[in-house]
Structure formats: structure tokens, C-alpha cells
Amino acid sequence: MTMYHQHFELERSPFSIAPDPHFLYMSERHREALAHLEWGLSGSGGFVLLTGEVGTGKTTLCRCLLERIPEEVEVAFVINPRVTVTELLTTICEELGDAPPEAEQDSVKRLVDRINTHLLAVHGRGGRVVLVIDEAQNLAVDVLEQVRLLTNLETNERKLLQVILLGQPELAKLLEAPELRQLAQRVTARFHLLPLSAEELGALVQHRLAVAGARRNPFTADALTALHRCASGIPRIANVIADRALLGAYAEGKETVD
């Protein structure tokens, strides 16, 4: 607990920047974004794209999604996309609980065969597999193309791999490259997270304080207006500023953040 918790009667830190789904404030646009991701989990193959500026809540939304996945859905979650083709394929195998022996980790064919075998096995028992890649704007073009090739495996009814790409706005521009036009054509849903309005940011502050056990909101209306202006509506930046503001108010012995 930080030093201001007792001062403001808090049970935990309300403005941590860790992607804790319990603190996720579901604005209207966040609800729409989550609906797109949930549709991606239930879809029949292809790519779902979620973009947004740094700090708008993409990763937190994704972790919220992972808490809601049905039992029959397996998820491979890649959080470090600055990898080669073989490194990505190895990571996918490991995420699916089928780590390849070291001798296979340099062979694209063997790794793809292993993944395809797993996809068919999951399909055979009535399940589905979803690949989620965070910070996908960092993927190299050849790695993205390999991801597309993984989605080629299909039955007569549907493709066996659904892919959700999370990334900054640069990701959408990356997919406009001529060499990725085949992948772009397979994007079945797109959603872009915008910064919060002043009203939404005020509601976010209230929500996070309530989750942290606060009995009152120490931020004045003018403070919330200033917070929105300073953070430009970006939740992560607002969390950092709000945390420091509570610390500053505590240091000065104030009961409110003005």
C-alpha cells in the first residue's frame, strides 16, 4: 500500500497502470471494442483488428476478454512480437501446450505441421483455437505473412484458426502495404479505440476509486477537467497523473485534489 491509502480511506491503489481487468472502465467505445473481440472468439476464422493509441486500454480489454473465453476455446497469447518467423511459430506451439523439441525449432515446415496437427485435433473434439498478438504493429512483414498462412487450414465449414491483432494505429497502416493485401482482405472486423471524453474520464476516475474501496471522490470538478486536458483523454496517462495528484494532496494534508 502507498502512503496515501489510509489518508483517502483506500483499500488498494486505484490508479495502477497494470492491465488489471477489475479496474477496466467500460465506456461505450470499450464495450463496442470488447464486443468485436468476443465476436472474434466465436467467429469462423480470419482476422479481427483492434487498434488505438498507446494507453487507451487495448491490452486490458484483451485480458478482460481472456477471462470470458469458453472452455472449448484454446488461446495462444503472444506479447512479444519482435520475433522471427520460427520464433513466433515456436511461441505459438508453447502457448498451445505443445512445445517443440529443440531440433524442430529452426524448421518452419515442422513447426507449421505441429501447429496444424494441433488445430485439427482441437477441431476434432469440438474446440477452437484463437491466436492473440499484442503490439502487433511490431511484427515484421514476413512474420505477418506467415500468420496469414497459418489461417489457410480449414474444413468445409470454417477455418481452424482465428487471429486477433492488437496494436497502435501504425498497425492499420502496415496492413495497407501491397505485400500484405491478402491478409488485409481477411480482416473481418476492425475497431479503433479513441481517447475518452471529459465525461468518460470523470466516470473512469470514479469507477477506479470505487473498485479501490473509496467512500468518496476526492477530485473536484475542476481537477477532473484539468486531468482530462493534461492526459488528452488517454486512460494510462490519466492514471499516472491521478496517482501523483493523490500523493501531492496527501503530502500537503489536503482532503481533496483541486
PDB file of C-alpha atoms in Angstrom:
ATOM      1  CA  MET A   1       0.000   0.000   0.000  1.00  0.00           C
ATOM      2  CA  THR A   2       1.206   3.509  -0.772  1.00  0.00           C
ATOM      3  CA  MET A   3       1.409   6.193   1.856  1.00  0.00           C
ATOM      4  CA  TYR A   4      -1.806   7.952   0.803  1.00  0.00           C
ATOM      5  CA  HIS A   5      -4.104   4.905   1.082  1.00  0.00           C
ATOM      6  CA  GLN A   6      -5.092   5.461   4.698  1.00  0.00           C
ATOM      7  CA  HIS A   7      -5.421   9.206   4.168  1.00  0.00           C
ATOM      8  CA  PHE A   8      -8.055   8.714   1.465  1.00  0.00           C
ATOM      9  CA  GLU A   9      -9.513   5.509   3.012  1.00  0.00           C
ATOM     10  CA  LEU A  10      -8.454   3.269   0.136  1.00  0.00           C
ATOM     11  CA  GLU A  11      -8.019  -0.497   0.239  1.00  0.00           C
ATOM     12  CA  ARG A  12      -5.698  -0.642  -2.790  1.00  0.00           C
ATOM     13  CA  SER A  13      -4.069   1.578  -5.392  1.00  0.00           C
ATOM     14  CA  PRO A  14      -6.819   2.973  -7.630  1.00  0.00           C
ATOM     15  CA  PHE A  15      -4.598   4.212 -10.423  1.00  0.00           C
ATOM     16  CA  SER A  16      -2.083   1.456 -11.069  1.00  0.00           C
ATOM     17  CA  ILE A  17      -1.122   1.207 -14.748  1.00  0.00           C
ATOM     18  CA  ALA A  18      -1.058  -2.610 -14.599  1.00  0.00           C
ATOM     19  CA  PRO A  19      -3.650  -4.083 -17.026  1.00  0.00           C
ATOM     20  CA  ASP A  20      -5.984  -5.310 -14.278  1.00  0.00           C
ATOM     21  CA  PRO A  21      -9.416  -6.138 -15.797  1.00  0.00           C
ATOM     22  CA  HIS A  22     -11.119  -5.376 -12.462  1.00  0.00           C
ATOM     23  CA  PHE A  23     -10.250  -1.697 -12.915  1.00  0.00           C
ATOM     24  CA  LEU A  24     -11.353  -1.545 -16.543  1.00  0.00           C
ATOM     25  CA  TYR A  25     -13.880   1.224 -17.035  1.00  0.00           C
ATOM     26  CA  MET A  26     -16.226   0.145 -19.793  1.00  0.00           C
ATOM     27  CA  SER A  27     -17.024   3.271 -21.742  1.00  0.00           C
ATOM     28  CA  GLU A  28     -19.398   2.878 -24.667  1.00  0.00           C
ATOM     29  CA  ARG A  29     -16.451   2.545 -27.065  1.00  0.00           C
ATOM     30  CA  HIS A  30     -14.761  -0.006 -24.814  1.00  0.00           C
ATOM     31  CA  ARG A  31     -17.960  -2.062 -24.748  1.00  0.00           C
ATOM     32  CA  GLU A  32     -18.062  -1.936 -28.537  1.00  0.00           C
ATOM     33  CA  ALA A  33     -14.404  -2.954 -28.746  1.00  0.00           C
ATOM     34  CA  LEU A  34     -14.939  -5.875 -26.364  1.00  0.00           C
ATOM     35  CA  ALA A  35     -17.946  -6.966 -28.404  1.00  0.00           C
ATOM     36  CA  HIS A  36     -15.723  -7.063 -31.501  1.00  0.00           C
ATOM     37  CA  LEU A  37     -13.159  -9.190 -29.658  1.00  0.00           C
ATOM     38  CA  GLU A  38     -15.819 -11.552 -28.320  1.00  0.00           C
ATOM     39  CA  TRP A  39     -17.181 -11.872 -31.832  1.00  0.00           C
ATOM     40  CA  GLY A  40     -13.654 -12.778 -32.863  1.00  0.00           C
ATOM     41  CA  LEU A  41     -13.650 -15.640 -30.371  1.00  0.00           C
ATOM     42  CA  SER A  42     -16.887 -17.004 -31.783  1.00  0.00           C
ATOM     43  CA  GLY A  43     -16.090 -16.312 -35.421  1.00  0.00           C
ATOM     44  CA  SER A  44     -15.334 -18.774 -38.165  1.00  0.00           C
ATOM     45  CA  GLY A  45     -11.804 -17.728 -38.984  1.00  0.00           C
ATOM     46  CA  GLY A  46      -9.990 -14.681 -40.282  1.00  0.00           C
ATOM     47  CA  PHE A  47      -8.537 -11.665 -38.532  1.00  0.00           C
ATOM     48  CA  VAL A  48     -10.009  -9.235 -36.001  1.00  0.00           C
ATOM     49  CA  LEU A  49      -8.152  -5.933 -35.674  1.00  0.00           C
ATOM     50  CA  LEU A  50      -8.201  -3.680 -32.583  1.00  0.00           C
ATOM     51  CA  THR A  51      -6.119  -0.513 -32.769  1.00  0.00           C
ATOM     52  CA  GLY A  52      -5.717   2.515 -30.529  1.00  0.00           C
ATOM     53  CA  GLU A  53      -3.168   4.988 -29.253  1.00  0.00           C
ATOM     54  CA  VAL A  54      -0.752   3.932 -26.521  1.00  0.00           C
ATOM     55  CA  GLY A  55      -2.569   3.749 -23.191  1.00  0.00           C
ATOM     56  CA  THR A  56      -6.158   3.595 -24.456  1.00  0.00           C
ATOM     57  CA  GLY A  57      -6.752   0.165 -22.889  1.00  0.00           C
ATOM     58  CA  LYS A  58      -6.200  -2.412 -25.640  1.00  0.00           C
ATOM     59  CA  THR A  59      -4.208  -4.862 -23.515  1.00  0.00           C
ATOM     60  CA  THR A  60      -6.551  -4.515 -20.541  1.00  0.00           C
ATOM     61  CA  LEU A  61      -9.518  -5.193 -22.832  1.00  0.00           C
ATOM     62  CA  CYS A  62      -7.752  -8.279 -24.128  1.00  0.00           C
ATOM     63  CA  ARG A  63      -7.136  -9.591 -20.605  1.00  0.00           C
ATOM     64  CA  CYS A  64     -10.798  -8.971 -19.844  1.00  0.00           C
ATOM     65  CA  LEU A  65     -11.626 -10.997 -22.928  1.00  0.00           C
ATOM     66  CA  LEU A  66      -9.387 -13.879 -21.826  1.00  0.00           C
ATOM     67  CA  GLU A  67     -11.352 -14.113 -18.574  1.00  0.00           C
ATOM     68  CA  ARG A  68     -14.523 -14.705 -20.592  1.00  0.00           C
ATOM     69  CA  ILE A  69     -13.379 -17.342 -23.047  1.00  0.00           C
ATOM     70  CA  PRO A  70     -15.478 -20.513 -23.241  1.00  0.00           C
ATOM     71  CA  GLU A  71     -13.897 -23.757 -22.070  1.00  0.00           C
ATOM     72  CA  GLU A  72     -13.709 -25.166 -25.595  1.00  0.00           C
ATOM     73  CA  VAL A  73     -11.540 -22.279 -26.844  1.00  0.00           C
ATOM     74  CA  GLU A  74      -7.740 -22.512 -26.640  1.00  0.00           C
ATOM     75  CA  VAL A  75      -5.820 -19.235 -26.734  1.00  0.00           C
ATOM     76  CA  ALA A  76      -2.229 -18.619 -27.760  1.00  0.00           C
ATOM     77  CA  PHE A  77      -1.302 -15.149 -26.429  1.00  0.00           C
ATOM     78  CA  VAL A  78       1.825 -13.564 -27.947  1.00  0.00           C
ATOM     79  CA  ILE A  79       3.042 -10.467 -26.098  1.00  0.00           C
ATOM     80  CA  ASN A  80       6.476 -10.057 -27.706  1.00  0.00           C
ATOM     81  CA  PRO A  81       6.013  -9.799 -31.480  1.00  0.00           C
ATOM     82  CA  ARG A  82       9.567  -8.638 -32.256  1.00  0.00           C
ATOM     83  CA  VAL A  83      10.464 -12.157 -33.324  1.00  0.00           C
ATOM     84  CA  THR A  84      11.463 -14.125 -36.395  1.00  0.00           C
ATOM     85  CA  VAL A  85       9.099 -16.494 -38.173  1.00  0.00           C
ATOM     86  CA  THR A  86      10.485 -19.556 -36.418  1.00  0.00           C
ATOM     87  CA  GLU A  87      10.456 -17.796 -33.023  1.00  0.00           C
ATOM     88  CA  LEU A  88       6.806 -16.873 -33.465  1.00  0.00           C
ATOM     89  CA  LEU A  89       5.835 -20.388 -34.516  1.00  0.00           C
ATOM     90  CA  THR A  90       7.725 -21.840 -31.551  1.00  0.00           C
ATOM     91  CA  THR A  91       5.959 -19.407 -29.205  1.00  0.00           C
ATOM     92  CA  ILE A  92       2.565 -20.415 -30.599  1.00  0.00           C
ATOM     93  CA  CYS A  93       3.377 -24.091 -30.040  1.00  0.00           C
ATOM     94  CA  GLU A  94       4.456 -23.364 -26.462  1.00  0.00           C
ATOM     95  CA  GLU A  95       1.318 -21.304 -25.779  1.00  0.00           C
ATOM     96  CA  LEU A  96      -0.795 -24.202 -27.010  1.00  0.00           C
ATOM     97  CA  GLY A  97       0.966 -26.570 -24.628  1.00  0.00           C
ATOM     98  CA  ASP A  98       2.840 -28.371 -27.396  1.00  0.00           C
ATOM     99  CA  ALA A  99       6.427 -27.145 -27.045  1.00  0.00           C
ATOM    100  CA  PRO A 100       8.548 -28.442 -29.956  1.00  0.00           C
ATOM    101  CA  PRO A 101      11.873 -30.209 -29.358  1.00  0.00           C
ATOM    102  CA  GLU A 102      14.916 -28.045 -29.954  1.00  0.00           C
ATOM    103  CA  ALA A 103      15.697 -29.904 -33.189  1.00  0.00           C
ATOM    104  CA  GLU A 104      12.441 -28.645 -34.729  1.00  0.00           C
ATOM    105  CA  GLN A 105      12.714 -25.015 -33.675  1.00  0.00           C
ATOM    106  CA  ASP A 106      14.650 -23.965 -36.783  1.00  0.00           C
ATOM    107  CA  SER A 107      12.308 -25.641 -39.259  1.00  0.00           C
ATOM    108  CA  VAL A 108       9.324 -23.605 -40.431  1.00  0.00           C
ATOM    109  CA  LYS A 109       7.745 -26.667 -42.039  1.00  0.00           C
ATOM    110  CA  ARG A 110       7.975 -28.833 -38.930  1.00  0.00           C
ATOM    111  CA  LEU A 111       6.626 -26.070 -36.718  1.00  0.00           C
ATOM    112  CA  VAL A 112       3.722 -25.349 -39.071  1.00  0.00           C
ATOM    113  CA  ASP A 113       2.962 -29.078 -39.317  1.00  0.00           C
ATOM    114  CA  ARG A 114       2.921 -29.284 -35.499  1.00  0.00           C
ATOM    115  CA  ILE A 115       0.518 -26.334 -35.245  1.00  0.00           C
ATOM    116  CA  ASN A 116      -1.733 -27.723 -37.994  1.00  0.00           C
ATOM    117  CA  THR A 117      -1.866 -31.108 -36.282  1.00  0.00           C
ATOM    118  CA  HIS A 118      -2.882 -29.397 -33.055  1.00  0.00           C
ATOM    119  CA  LEU A 119      -5.575 -27.318 -34.803  1.00  0.00           C
ATOM    120  CA  LEU A 120      -7.075 -30.440 -36.368  1.00  0.00           C
ATOM    121  CA  ALA A 121      -7.036 -32.256 -33.031  1.00  0.00           C
ATOM    122  CA  VAL A 122      -8.806 -29.364 -31.278  1.00  0.00           C
ATOM    123  CA  HIS A 123     -11.365 -29.169 -34.081  1.00  0.00           C
ATOM    124  CA  GLY A 124     -11.922 -32.924 -33.842  1.00  0.00           C
ATOM    125  CA  ARG A 125     -13.024 -32.628 -30.220  1.00  0.00           C
ATOM    126  CA  GLY A 126     -15.288 -29.671 -30.934  1.00  0.00           C
ATOM    127  CA  GLY A 127     -12.952 -26.883 -29.822  1.00  0.00           C
ATOM    128  CA  ARG A 128     -11.486 -23.783 -31.408  1.00  0.00           C
ATOM    129  CA  VAL A 129      -8.104 -22.042 -31.333  1.00  0.00           C
ATOM    130  CA  VAL A 130      -7.557 -18.287 -31.188  1.00  0.00           C
ATOM    131  CA  LEU A 131      -4.190 -16.576 -31.672  1.00  0.00           C
ATOM    132  CA  VAL A 132      -3.930 -13.175 -29.955  1.00  0.00           C
ATOM    133  CA  ILE A 133      -0.942 -10.963 -30.799  1.00  0.00           C
ATOM    134  CA  ASP A 134      -0.402  -7.812 -28.725  1.00  0.00           C
ATOM    135  CA  GLU A 135       1.667  -4.861 -30.027  1.00  0.00           C
ATOM    136  CA  ALA A 136       1.183  -6.342 -33.489  1.00  0.00           C
ATOM    137  CA  GLN A 137       2.471  -3.177 -35.185  1.00  0.00           C
ATOM    138  CA  ASN A 138       5.946  -4.525 -34.342  1.00  0.00           C
ATOM    139  CA  LEU A 139       5.515  -7.657 -36.471  1.00  0.00           C
ATOM    140  CA  ALA A 140       7.765  -7.894 -39.493  1.00  0.00           C
ATOM    141  CA  VAL A 141       6.049  -8.283 -42.860  1.00  0.00           C
ATOM    142  CA  ASP A 142       7.348 -11.835 -43.354  1.00  0.00           C
ATOM    143  CA  VAL A 143       6.069 -12.807 -39.894  1.00  0.00           C
ATOM    144  CA  LEU A 144       2.629 -11.352 -40.633  1.00  0.00           C
ATOM    145  CA  GLU A 145       2.548 -13.271 -43.888  1.00  0.00           C
ATOM    146  CA  GLN A 146       3.335 -16.487 -42.016  1.00  0.00           C
ATOM    147  CA  VAL A 147       0.459 -15.771 -39.636  1.00  0.00           C
ATOM    148  CA  ARG A 148      -1.807 -15.442 -42.676  1.00  0.00           C
ATOM    149  CA  LEU A 149      -0.597 -18.768 -44.000  1.00  0.00           C
ATOM    150  CA  LEU A 150      -1.493 -20.400 -40.677  1.00  0.00           C
ATOM    151  CA  THR A 151      -5.120 -19.412 -41.263  1.00  0.00           C
ATOM    152  CA  ASN A 152      -5.203 -21.368 -44.548  1.00  0.00           C
ATOM    153  CA  LEU A 153      -6.002 -24.606 -42.745  1.00  0.00           C
ATOM    154  CA  GLU A 154      -9.757 -25.103 -42.929  1.00  0.00           C
ATOM    155  CA  THR A 155     -12.595 -27.571 -43.138  1.00  0.00           C
ATOM    156  CA  ASN A 156     -15.585 -27.290 -45.447  1.00  0.00           C
ATOM    157  CA  GLU A 157     -17.380 -25.287 -42.761  1.00  0.00           C
ATOM    158  CA  ARG A 158     -14.767 -22.940 -41.321  1.00  0.00           C
ATOM    159  CA  LYS A 159     -11.151 -22.009 -40.844  1.00  0.00           C
ATOM    160  CA  LEU A 160      -9.432 -23.602 -37.875  1.00  0.00           C
ATOM    161  CA  LEU A 161      -7.543 -20.570 -36.565  1.00  0.00           C
ATOM    162  CA  GLN A 162      -8.932 -17.184 -35.553  1.00  0.00           C
ATOM    163  CA  VAL A 163      -6.417 -14.338 -35.180  1.00  0.00           C
ATOM    164  CA  ILE A 164      -6.869 -11.190 -33.073  1.00  0.00           C
ATOM    165  CA  LEU A 165      -4.322  -8.421 -33.685  1.00  0.00           C
ATOM    166  CA  LEU A 166      -3.935  -5.640 -31.107  1.00  0.00           C
ATOM    167  CA  GLY A 167      -1.791  -2.669 -31.983  1.00  0.00           C
ATOM    168  CA  GLN A 168      -1.163   1.030 -32.281  1.00  0.00           C
ATOM    169  CA  PRO A 169      -2.556   2.982 -35.273  1.00  0.00           C
ATOM    170  CA  GLU A 170       0.582   2.105 -37.234  1.00  0.00           C
ATOM    171  CA  LEU A 171      -0.760  -1.446 -37.490  1.00  0.00           C
ATOM    172  CA  ALA A 172      -3.616  -0.347 -39.751  1.00  0.00           C
ATOM    173  CA  LYS A 173      -1.120   1.479 -41.966  1.00  0.00           C
ATOM    174  CA  LEU A 174       1.142  -1.575 -42.034  1.00  0.00           C
ATOM    175  CA  LEU A 175      -1.703  -3.700 -43.363  1.00  0.00           C
ATOM    176  CA  GLU A 176      -2.093  -1.288 -46.284  1.00  0.00           C
ATOM    177  CA  ALA A 177       1.248  -2.499 -47.689  1.00  0.00           C
ATOM    178  CA  PRO A 178       0.818  -4.175 -51.105  1.00  0.00           C
ATOM    179  CA  GLU A 179       2.601  -7.334 -49.931  1.00  0.00           C
ATOM    180  CA  LEU A 180       0.008  -7.757 -47.163  1.00  0.00           C
ATOM    181  CA  ARG A 181      -3.101  -7.231 -49.286  1.00  0.00           C
ATOM    182  CA  GLN A 182      -4.117 -10.885 -48.927  1.00  0.00           C
ATOM    183  CA  LEU A 183      -4.035 -10.586 -45.149  1.00  0.00           C
ATOM    184  CA  ALA A 184      -5.911  -7.262 -45.236  1.00  0.00           C
ATOM    185  CA  GLN A 185      -8.705  -8.916 -47.208  1.00  0.00           C
ATOM    186  CA  ARG A 186      -9.144 -11.436 -44.387  1.00  0.00           C
ATOM    187  CA  VAL A 187      -9.765  -8.808 -41.716  1.00  0.00           C
ATOM    188  CA  THR A 188     -13.408  -9.423 -40.884  1.00  0.00           C
ATOM    189  CA  ALA A 189     -13.763  -6.835 -38.102  1.00  0.00           C
ATOM    190  CA  ARG A 190     -11.928  -3.619 -37.249  1.00  0.00           C
ATOM    191  CA  PHE A 191     -12.272  -1.291 -34.288  1.00  0.00           C
ATOM    192  CA  HIS A 192     -10.245   1.766 -33.282  1.00  0.00           C
ATOM    193  CA  LEU A 193     -10.215   2.885 -29.636  1.00  0.00           C
ATOM    194  CA  LEU A 194     -10.353   6.673 -29.288  1.00  0.00           C
ATOM    195  CA  PRO A 195      -9.313   8.702 -26.213  1.00  0.00           C
ATOM    196  CA  LEU A 196     -12.021   9.246 -23.594  1.00  0.00           C
ATOM    197  CA  SER A 197     -14.216  12.313 -23.473  1.00  0.00           C
ATOM    198  CA  ALA A 198     -14.085  14.543 -20.383  1.00  0.00           C
ATOM    199  CA  GLU A 199     -17.292  12.950 -19.082  1.00  0.00           C
ATOM    200  CA  GLU A 200     -15.967   9.429 -19.672  1.00  0.00           C
ATOM    201  CA  LEU A 201     -12.675  10.224 -17.957  1.00  0.00           C
ATOM    202  CA  GLY A 202     -14.534  11.529 -14.921  1.00  0.00           C
ATOM    203  CA  ALA A 203     -16.520   8.298 -14.832  1.00  0.00           C
ATOM    204  CA  LEU A 204     -13.270   6.304 -15.130  1.00  0.00           C
ATOM    205  CA  VAL A 205     -11.804   8.084 -12.096  1.00  0.00           C
ATOM    206  CA  GLN A 206     -14.984   7.419 -10.102  1.00  0.00           C
ATOM    207  CA  HIS A 207     -15.015   3.761 -11.162  1.00  0.00           C
ATOM    208  CA  ARG A 208     -11.397   3.103 -10.246  1.00  0.00           C
ATOM    209  CA  LEU A 209     -11.789   4.813  -6.882  1.00  0.00           C
ATOM    210  CA  ALA A 210     -14.868   2.694  -6.140  1.00  0.00           C
ATOM    211  CA  VAL A 211     -13.040  -0.534  -7.038  1.00  0.00           C
ATOM    212  CA  ALA A 212     -10.231   0.548  -4.715  1.00  0.00           C
ATOM    213  CA  GLY A 213     -12.729   0.899  -1.863  1.00  0.00           C
ATOM    214  CA  ALA A 214     -13.046   4.691  -1.769  1.00  0.00           C
ATOM    215  CA  ARG A 215     -16.054   6.090   0.076  1.00  0.00           C
ATOM    216  CA  ARG A 216     -15.803   9.438  -1.689  1.00  0.00           C
ATOM    217  CA  ASN A 217     -14.241  11.044  -4.747  1.00  0.00           C
ATOM    218  CA  PRO A 218     -11.505  13.472  -3.637  1.00  0.00           C
ATOM    219  CA  PHE A 219     -11.170  15.038  -7.115  1.00  0.00           C
ATOM    220  CA  THR A 220     -13.016  18.316  -7.638  1.00  0.00           C
ATOM    221  CA  ALA A 221     -14.780  19.055 -10.929  1.00  0.00           C
ATOM    222  CA  ASP A 222     -12.017  21.499 -11.885  1.00  0.00           C
ATOM    223  CA  ALA A 223      -9.389  18.861 -11.104  1.00  0.00           C
ATOM    224  CA  LEU A 224     -11.121  16.361 -13.414  1.00  0.00           C
ATOM    225  CA  THR A 225     -11.271  18.972 -16.186  1.00  0.00           C
ATOM    226  CA  ALA A 226      -7.553  19.628 -15.776  1.00  0.00           C
ATOM    227  CA  LEU A 227      -6.856  15.901 -15.666  1.00  0.00           C
ATOM    228  CA  HIS A 228      -8.631  15.351 -18.985  1.00  0.00           C
ATOM    229  CA  ARG A 229      -6.761  18.249 -20.570  1.00  0.00           C
ATOM    230  CA  CYS A 230      -3.342  17.113 -19.312  1.00  0.00           C
ATOM    231  CA  ALA A 231      -3.915  13.460 -20.270  1.00  0.00           C
ATOM    232  CA  SER A 232      -5.599  14.229 -23.617  1.00  0.00           C
ATOM    233  CA  GLY A 233      -8.188  11.623 -22.686  1.00  0.00           C
ATOM    234  CA  ILE A 234      -5.659   8.757 -22.577  1.00  0.00           C
ATOM    235  CA  PRO A 235      -6.527   6.472 -19.633  1.00  0.00           C
ATOM    236  CA  ARG A 236      -2.973   5.351 -18.843  1.00  0.00           C
ATOM    237  CA  ILE A 237      -1.648   8.914 -18.700  1.00  0.00           C
ATOM    238  CA  ALA A 238      -4.646   9.962 -16.606  1.00  0.00           C
ATOM    239  CA  ASN A 239      -3.917   7.134 -14.157  1.00  0.00           C
ATOM    240  CA  VAL A 240      -0.317   8.261 -13.711  1.00  0.00           C
ATOM    241  CA  ILE A 241      -1.323  11.891 -13.155  1.00  0.00           C
ATOM    242  CA  ALA A 242      -4.192  10.984 -10.805  1.00  0.00           C
ATOM    243  CA  ASP A 243      -1.876   8.815  -8.713  1.00  0.00           C
ATOM    244  CA  ARG A 244       0.644  11.641  -8.338  1.00  0.00           C
ATOM    245  CA  ALA A 245      -2.178  14.092  -7.605  1.00  0.00           C
ATOM    246  CA  LEU A 246      -3.383  11.971  -4.675  1.00  0.00           C
ATOM    247  CA  LEU A 247       0.171  11.756  -3.406  1.00  0.00           C
ATOM    248  CA  GLY A 248       0.547  15.517  -3.705  1.00  0.00           C
ATOM    249  CA  ALA A 249      -2.701  16.181  -1.864  1.00  0.00           C
ATOM    250  CA  TYR A 250      -1.650  13.778   0.892  1.00  0.00           C
ATOM    251  CA  ALA A 251       1.753  15.476   1.208  1.00  0.00           C
ATOM    252  CA  GLU A 252       0.008  18.820   1.667  1.00  0.00           C
ATOM    253  CA  GLY A 253      -2.512  17.413   4.131  1.00  0.00           C
ATOM    254  CA  LYS A 254      -5.481  18.125   1.845  1.00  0.00           C
ATOM    255  CA  GLU A 255      -8.685  16.101   1.750  1.00  0.00           C
ATOM    256  CA  THR A 256      -9.353  16.941  -1.892  1.00  0.00           C
ATOM    257  CA  VAL A 257      -7.448  17.219  -5.157  1.00  0.00           C
ATOM    258  CA  ASP A 258      -8.180  20.656  -6.525  1.00  0.00           C
TER     259      ASP A 258
END
